[in-house]
PDB file of C-alpha atoms in Angstrom:
ATOM      1  CA  ASP A   1     237.352 139.157  58.659  1.00 88.00           C
ATOM      2  CA  ALA A   2     239.474 139.379  55.973  1.00 90.00           C
ATOM      3  CA  ASP A   3     235.634 139.881  53.647  1.00 91.00           C
ATOM      4  CA  GLY A   4     234.629 142.656  56.443  1.00 89.00           C
ATOM      5  CA  VAL A   5     237.641 144.758  55.353  1.00 89.00           C
ATOM      6  CA  ASN A   6     237.840 144.837  51.635  1.00 90.00           C
ATOM      7  CA  ARG A   7     233.644 145.980  52.139  1.00 92.00           C
ATOM      8  CA  TYR A   8     234.445 148.721  55.386  1.00 92.00           C
ATOM      9  CA  LYS A   9     237.937 149.664  54.035  1.00 92.00           C
ATOM     10  CA  VAL A  10     238.147 152.429  56.499  1.00 89.00           C
ATOM     11  CA  GLU A  11     240.135 152.737  59.820  1.00 84.00           C
ATOM     12  CA  PRO A  12     239.095 149.429  62.484  1.00 79.00           C
ATOM     13  CA  TYR A  13     240.212 151.974  65.383  1.00 75.00           C
ATOM     14  CA  VAL A  14     238.136 154.882  64.522  1.00 77.00           C
ATOM     15  CA  MET A  15     234.530 155.451  64.904  1.00 78.00           C
ATOM     16  CA  THR A  16     233.052 156.034  61.693  1.00 83.00           C
ATOM     17  CA  ALA A  17     229.654 158.346  61.044  1.00 81.00           C
ATOM     18  CA  ASP A  18     227.484 156.386  59.309  1.00 87.00           C
ATOM     19  CA  ILE A  19     228.071 152.970  57.306  1.00 91.00           C
ATOM     20  CA  TYR A  20     226.583 152.660  53.463  1.00 94.00           C
ATOM     21  CA  GLY A  21     223.905 150.620  52.707  1.00 95.00           C
ATOM     22  CA  ALA A  22     223.231 151.437  49.481  1.00 95.00           C
ATOM     23  CA  SER A  23     224.842 149.288  46.071  1.00 94.00           C
ATOM     24  CA  PRO A  24     227.543 149.745  45.650  1.00 93.00           C
ATOM     25  CA  HIS A  25     228.742 150.262  48.424  1.00 94.00           C
ATOM     26  CA  THR A  26     226.592 148.832  51.001  1.00 95.00           C
ATOM     27  CA  GLY A  27     229.196 147.541  54.829  1.00 94.00           C
ATOM     28  CA  ARG A  28     231.018 150.541  53.602  1.00 94.00           C
ATOM     29  CA  GLY A  29     232.441 153.358  56.357  1.00 91.00           C
ATOM     30  CA  GLY A  30     232.293 157.177  55.498  1.00 88.00           C
ATOM     31  CA  TRP A  31     233.504 159.891  57.893  1.00 85.00           C
ATOM     32  CA  SER A  32     235.959 158.020  59.384  1.00 82.00           C
ATOM     33  CA  TRP A  33     237.659 160.975  61.302  1.00 77.00           C
ATOM     34  CA  TYR A  34     234.799 162.581  61.535  1.00 73.00           C
ATOM     35  CA  THR A  35     234.868 164.061  65.922  1.00 65.00           C
ATOM     36  CA  GLY A  36     231.036 164.399  66.345  1.00 73.00           C
ATOM     37  CA  ALA A  37     230.404 160.144  66.086  1.00 73.00           C
ATOM     38  CA  ALA A  38     233.792 159.229  68.745  1.00 74.00           C
ATOM     39  CA  GLY A  39     231.910 162.038  71.011  1.00 78.00           C
ATOM     40  CA  TRP A  40     228.961 160.960  71.593  1.00 81.00           C
ATOM     41  CA  MET A  41     230.565 156.989  71.670  1.00 81.00           C
ATOM     42  CA  TYR A  42     232.877 159.073  74.591  1.00 84.00           C
ATOM     43  CA  ARG A  43     229.677 160.478  76.265  1.00 88.00           C
ATOM     44  CA  LEU A  44     227.478 157.491  75.791  1.00 88.00           C
ATOM     45  CA  LEU A  45     229.655 154.899  76.881  1.00 89.00           C
ATOM     46  CA  VAL A  46     231.251 157.657  79.802  1.00 91.00           C
ATOM     47  CA  GLU A  47     227.755 159.475  81.294  1.00 93.00           C
ATOM     48  CA  THR A  48     226.059 156.411  80.104  1.00 92.00           C
ATOM     49  CA  LEU A  49     227.055 153.000  81.041  1.00 92.00           C
ATOM     50  CA  LEU A  50     229.675 153.727  83.507  1.00 92.00           C
ATOM     51  CA  GLY A  51     227.558 156.239  85.011  1.00 93.00           C
ATOM     52  CA  VAL A  52     229.684 159.385  85.270  1.00 95.00           C
ATOM     53  CA  GLN A  53     228.275 161.864  85.741  1.00 95.00           C
ATOM     54  CA  LEU A  54     229.946 165.618  86.621  1.00 95.00           C
ATOM     55  CA  GLU A  55     228.506 168.010  88.688  1.00 94.00           C
ATOM     56  CA  GLY A  56     230.080 171.526  89.504  1.00 94.00           C
ATOM     57  CA  GLU A  57     232.117 170.090  91.676  1.00 96.00           C
ATOM     58  CA  GLN A  58     230.211 167.197  92.694  1.00 97.00           C
ATOM     59  CA  LEU A  59     230.568 163.688  90.952  1.00 97.00           C
ATOM     60  CA  ARG A  60     227.258 161.145  90.867  1.00 95.00           C
ATOM     61  CA  LEU A  61     227.910 157.488  89.466  1.00 94.00           C
ATOM     62  CA  LYS A  62     225.148 156.331  88.250  1.00 92.00           C
ATOM     63  CA  PRO A  63     227.029 153.039  86.706  1.00 93.00           C
ATOM     64  CA  ARG A  64     225.109 150.203  84.580  1.00 92.00           C
ATOM     65  CA  LEU A  65     226.974 147.750  84.798  1.00 90.00           C
ATOM     66  CA  PRO A  66     225.400 144.463  82.544  1.00 92.00           C
ATOM     67  CA  ALA A  67     224.493 141.542  84.339  1.00 90.00           C
ATOM     68  CA  ASP A  68     227.460 139.403  82.653  1.00 94.00           C
ATOM     69  CA  TRP A  69     229.619 141.796  84.232  1.00 93.00           C
ATOM     70  CA  PRO A  70     230.255 140.962  87.855  1.00 94.00           C
ATOM     71  CA  SER A  71     232.517 144.601  87.631  1.00 95.00           C
ATOM     72  CA  LEU A  72     234.524 147.722  86.494  1.00 94.00           C
ATOM     73  CA  LYS A  73     236.737 150.070  87.210  1.00 96.00           C
ATOM     74  CA  LEU A  74     237.599 153.232  86.590  1.00 94.00           C
ATOM     75  CA  HIS A  75     239.539 155.853  87.476  1.00 97.00           C
ATOM     76  CA  TYR A  76     238.705 159.303  87.382  1.00 96.00           C
ATOM     77  CA  ARG A  77     241.134 162.426  87.705  1.00 97.00           C
ATOM     78  CA  PHE A  78     240.201 165.873  89.307  1.00 97.00           C
ATOM     79  CA  ARG A  79     242.616 168.438  88.635  1.00 97.00           C
ATOM     80  CA  ASP A  80     246.125 166.115  90.571  1.00 98.00           C
ATOM     81  CA  THR A  81     243.331 163.510  92.765  1.00 98.00           C
ATOM     82  CA  PHE A  82     242.882 159.423  91.760  1.00 98.00           C
ATOM     83  CA  TYR A  83     239.392 158.322  92.634  1.00 98.00           C
ATOM     84  CA  HIS A  84     239.316 154.579  91.818  1.00 98.00           C
ATOM     85  CA  ILE A  85     235.901 154.035  91.504  1.00 97.00           C
ATOM     86  CA  THR A  86     234.945 149.275  91.605  1.00 97.00           C
ATOM     87  CA  ALA A  87     231.693 148.692  90.387  1.00 96.00           C
ATOM     88  CA  THR A  88     229.425 146.108  91.014  1.00 96.00           C
ATOM     89  CA  HIS A  89     226.502 143.564  91.402  1.00 94.00           C
ATOM     90  CA  ALA A  90     224.897 143.974  95.065  1.00 90.00           C
ATOM     91  CA  THR A  91     224.243 140.918  96.587  1.00 85.00           C
ATOM     92  CA  ASN A  92     221.252 138.900  98.887  1.00 81.00           C
ATOM     93  CA  GLY A  93     218.911 142.462  99.117  1.00 81.00           C
ATOM     94  CA  GLU A  94     221.489 144.612 100.211  1.00 84.00           C
ATOM     95  CA  LYS A  95     221.240 148.011  99.549  1.00 87.00           C
ATOM     96  CA  PRO A  96     222.634 150.402  96.365  1.00 88.00           C
ATOM     97  CA  ARG A  97     225.716 152.177  98.543  1.00 92.00           C
ATOM     98  CA  LEU A  98     228.262 154.627  97.660  1.00 96.00           C
ATOM     99  CA  LEU A  99     231.360 154.606 100.110  1.00 97.00           C
ATOM    100  CA  LEU A 100     234.298 156.651  99.360  1.00 98.00           C
ATOM    101  CA  ASP A 101     237.709 156.488 101.712  1.00 98.00           C
ATOM    102  CA  ARG A 102     235.420 153.066 103.663  1.00 97.00           C
ATOM    103  CA  GLN A 103     232.222 155.575 104.189  1.00 97.00           C
ATOM    104  CA  ALA A 104     228.976 156.010 103.900  1.00 96.00           C
ATOM    105  CA  GLN A 105     227.861 158.507 101.375  1.00 95.00           C
ATOM    106  CA  PRO A 106     224.120 158.951 101.639  1.00 88.00           C
ATOM    107  CA  ASP A 107     223.085 161.958  99.021  1.00 91.00           C
ATOM    108  CA  GLY A 108     225.031 159.477  96.535  1.00 89.00           C
ATOM    109  CA  LEU A 109     227.697 162.316  95.819  1.00 95.00           C
ATOM    110  CA  ILE A 110     231.399 162.386  95.833  1.00 97.00           C
ATOM    111  CA  HIS A 111     232.634 165.504  97.006  1.00 97.00           C
ATOM    112  CA  LEU A 112     235.354 165.939  95.015  1.00 98.00           C
ATOM    113  CA  LEU A 113     238.591 167.389  96.808  1.00 97.00           C
ATOM    114  CA  ASP A 114     241.942 167.765  95.413  1.00 98.00           C
ATOM    115  CA  ASP A 115     243.864 166.715  97.856  1.00 98.00           C
ATOM    116  CA  ARG A 116     246.924 164.970  96.109  1.00 98.00           C
ATOM    117  CA  GLN A 117     245.467 161.292  97.658  1.00 98.00           C
ATOM    118  CA  ASP A 118     243.947 158.497  96.142  1.00 98.00           C
ATOM    119  CA  HIS A 119     241.248 157.040  97.033  1.00 98.00           C
ATOM    120  CA  THR A 120     238.475 153.893  96.701  1.00 98.00           C
ATOM    121  CA  VAL A 121     235.288 154.484  96.321  1.00 98.00           C
ATOM    122  CA  ASP A 122     233.342 151.147  96.260  1.00 97.00           C
ATOM    123  CA  VAL A 123     229.437 151.718  94.056  1.00 96.00           C
ATOM    124  CA  SER A 124     227.224 148.327  94.338  1.00 94.00           C
ATOM    125  CA  VAL A 125     224.116 148.570  92.000  1.00 91.00           C
TER     126      VAL A 125
END
């Protein structure tokens, strides 16, 4: 709202490094183009929430899908190859699974190939 914008005083689309807590600047954002904050937020979202972890030329997927999200989708590019990933909740006692192009991946890893084909990945958590 207008009061929040007047108090924050920095760009709403940029991650700030801090928000002042002392008067007269309480609620005002600071260091709005501080690159470290954006990098840490990216890591938080990609590595922790989405659970995407690159290990050499392998991809480990451990999404933390919130209970009220029915699914999440992301598109991961490895060189010239796209992996279209969908994560859903396991249902009715189903064990978590990882499928690459409908084939179970028992080691829980996607072995990345640069074959310039689109691949589908289904993860249940």
